[in-house]
Amino acid sequence: MDNNVIALEKILGSLRQVSFYKNSHKCSDFIDTSRFSATKYILSCWSHYGQYNENRLVLMHEGNTDDIELNGYTISSTVKDIHFFLTSRDVNEHDFTFSIQASDGEVYEQTFHIENNELLPHIVYAIILLTSVKDKNKTSIFWTMLIQGTIPYVSLGQKLDYVNELRMIAKSIIEEYPFTKQFFQDGLKEIVSKLKSELSSLEKLKKRFNLMPFCSF
């Protein structure tokens, strides 16, 4: 069987994944795979409350499979992907891992988690985020905020700092890459809503204690 190819459609404010086989001319004529696509190789499969596949994705950008150079970072064009899915329910999860050389020469790996099957768009979003943030720890925090809608268990002031910093980074990225708009818009919407709720609860708590009479002992 031919290798499975995944490619991208650029639509209003976001990216959409298209999957087909290499010799499927009907699809390959419709989608320009030279812009950004990936060939998927399945290395192994195993079952544990569902099926896991270990895959390798070979990314192709601008017609070649060279490592990606962006903002002083080098990212290997070969990406590791652990795909977990359940056929009985609509469950698709991916943990994809980049091999990275940072602008200061440090070489490391970083893994990103998603809970849907739009793998290639999220690979693009992750590459843009990590090369814009330029801090692997903050990149991990921001990705979790955007994907899972959770803010680290830190002080409220630090949560505000994280959200404000992420909003500024997102604004800058969207200006350069308009196709990231929906990704950041959806991710920020949930965490901003949660933060507003937390601030509101804190304000109610403060008012409650301010109105409580002093107790005498």
XYZ file of C-alpha atoms in Angstrom:
217
model
C 0.000 0.000 0.000
C 1.246 3.512 -0.739
C 2.347 5.684 2.155
C -0.355 7.863 3.628
C 0.138 11.565 2.936
C -1.368 14.370 4.985
C -1.454 17.898 3.633
C -2.970 21.260 4.494
C -5.763 23.401 3.201
C -5.546 27.047 4.197
C -9.018 28.350 4.980
C -10.253 31.543 6.610
C -8.232 32.015 9.805
C -7.134 28.397 10.169
C -5.643 25.280 8.599
C -7.447 22.058 7.754
C -5.909 18.611 7.284
C -6.433 16.523 4.154
C -5.395 12.856 4.010
C -4.850 10.708 0.920
C -2.489 8.175 -0.611
C 0.515 9.226 -2.690
C -0.902 7.988 -5.972
C -4.345 9.445 -5.424
C -4.180 11.928 -8.299
C -7.677 13.163 -7.644
C -6.536 14.576 -4.299
C -2.935 15.423 -5.120
C -4.031 17.551 -8.080
C -6.387 19.460 -5.804
C -3.947 20.077 -2.929
C -0.495 21.617 -3.440
C 1.508 19.219 -1.281
C 4.750 21.111 -1.886
C 3.656 23.956 0.413
C 3.545 21.832 3.568
C 2.737 18.139 3.829
C 3.912 14.971 5.552
C 4.328 11.316 4.646
C 3.328 8.999 7.490
C 5.142 5.730 8.212
C 3.631 3.339 10.786
C 6.445 1.661 12.747
C 4.485 -0.370 15.289
C 1.011 -0.967 16.752
C -0.110 -2.239 20.133
C -3.280 -2.374 22.212
C -3.888 -1.176 25.760
C -7.498 -0.049 26.362
C -7.409 1.058 22.730
C -4.902 1.057 19.879
C -1.569 2.835 19.821
C 0.472 3.441 16.689
C 4.023 4.722 16.730
C 4.483 6.735 13.555
C 7.149 8.803 11.882
C 6.100 11.829 9.878
C 8.511 13.156 7.280
C 7.624 16.794 6.720
C 7.927 18.383 3.314
C 8.088 22.167 3.007
C 8.530 24.148 -0.187
C 9.196 20.958 -2.123
C 11.920 19.410 0.066
C 12.347 17.470 3.291
C 15.213 19.529 4.712
C 15.158 20.423 8.393
C 13.021 23.498 9.118
C 14.890 26.716 9.896
C 12.820 29.400 11.619
C 13.718 32.302 13.931
C 17.136 30.843 14.718
C 15.747 27.366 15.462
C 16.390 24.157 13.534
C 13.636 21.540 13.713
C 14.107 18.056 12.285
C 11.773 17.228 9.419
C 11.235 13.781 10.988
C 8.606 13.955 13.718
C 7.749 11.150 16.147
C 4.020 10.598 16.682
C 2.292 8.323 19.186
C -1.321 8.000 18.072
C -3.939 6.610 20.481
C -7.462 5.943 19.252
C -10.645 4.050 20.023
C -12.768 2.759 17.163
C -15.792 2.388 19.449
C -15.819 6.092 20.325
C -14.612 9.274 18.697
C -11.271 9.302 20.526
C -8.089 10.431 18.789
C -5.039 11.607 20.706
C -1.551 12.413 19.474
C 1.718 13.034 21.286
C 4.092 14.384 18.668
C 7.752 15.046 19.385
C 10.173 17.408 17.680
C 13.963 17.177 17.707
C 15.100 20.778 18.068
C 18.282 22.816 18.056
C 17.689 26.170 19.722
C 19.277 29.457 18.699
C 21.833 29.089 21.530
C 22.934 25.666 20.200
C 21.054 23.543 22.778
C 19.681 20.307 21.303
C 16.581 18.811 22.905
C 13.251 17.108 22.233
C 9.849 18.560 23.035
C 6.505 16.774 22.991
C 3.094 18.329 22.300
C -0.272 16.722 23.083
C -3.554 17.124 21.196
C -6.907 15.389 21.570
C -8.102 15.385 17.978
C -6.881 14.054 14.653
C -5.925 17.403 13.059
C -2.261 16.511 13.462
C -0.536 18.460 10.701
C -2.192 21.825 11.457
C -1.157 21.475 15.096
C 2.404 20.590 14.080
C 2.498 23.917 12.228
C 0.971 25.804 15.171
C 3.465 24.189 17.576
C 6.463 25.058 15.385
C 5.346 28.687 15.168
C 4.674 28.895 18.911
C 7.969 27.370 20.063
C 10.053 29.507 17.689
C 8.179 32.635 18.776
C 8.244 32.052 22.548
C 11.908 30.920 22.500
C 11.593 29.265 25.927
C 10.839 25.531 26.072
C 9.258 25.661 29.543
C 6.956 28.551 28.701
C 6.139 26.945 25.362
C 4.944 23.843 27.231
C 2.862 25.963 29.639
C 1.299 28.013 26.845
C 0.517 24.916 24.760
C -1.282 23.285 27.703
C -3.231 26.493 28.263
C -4.301 26.652 24.618
C -5.056 22.952 24.099
C -6.458 21.887 27.468
C -7.741 25.236 28.728
C -5.859 24.883 32.012
C -3.615 27.432 33.697
C -0.735 26.245 35.925
C -1.396 26.003 39.669
C 0.306 29.273 40.557
C -0.751 32.519 42.218
C -3.553 34.514 40.654
C -1.127 37.301 39.795
C 1.133 34.894 37.933
C -1.867 33.453 36.098
C -2.733 36.960 34.935
C 0.871 37.429 33.791
C 0.798 34.156 31.819
C -2.499 34.994 30.120
C -1.457 38.546 29.256
C 1.901 37.375 27.892
C 0.227 34.680 25.806
C -2.290 37.197 24.440
C 0.525 39.511 23.345
C 2.449 36.637 21.722
C -0.719 35.412 19.986
C -1.444 38.902 18.640
C 2.059 39.146 17.194
C 1.878 35.659 15.650
C -1.554 36.264 14.104
C -0.266 39.440 12.444
C 2.485 37.406 10.756
C 0.528 34.167 10.261
C -3.204 34.964 9.835
C -4.048 31.243 9.526
C -3.357 30.854 13.275
C -6.236 33.157 14.252
C -8.835 30.511 15.072
C -6.314 28.363 16.950
C -5.394 31.192 19.328
C -8.906 32.607 19.445
C -10.425 29.287 20.567
C -7.619 28.519 23.030
C -7.590 31.945 24.664
C -11.371 32.120 24.909
C -11.543 29.244 27.394
C -8.662 30.294 29.627
C -9.773 33.949 29.707
C -13.262 32.784 30.698
C -11.843 30.616 33.496
C -9.618 33.432 34.723
C -12.551 35.890 34.785
C -14.547 33.368 36.793
C -11.684 32.978 39.270
C -11.315 36.749 39.601
C -15.055 37.092 40.148
C -15.008 34.410 42.860
C -12.092 36.161 44.570
C -13.916 39.492 44.489
C -17.021 37.916 46.042
C -14.859 36.315 48.737
C -13.183 39.643 49.524
C -16.557 41.383 49.822
C -17.852 38.627 52.072
C -14.929 38.938 54.475
C -15.036 42.737 54.397
C -18.681 42.647 55.485
C -18.168 40.074 58.257
C -18.166 41.592 61.753
C -15.084 41.116 63.901
C -15.451 38.260 66.381
C -14.602 38.819 70.021
C -13.016 36.099 72.088
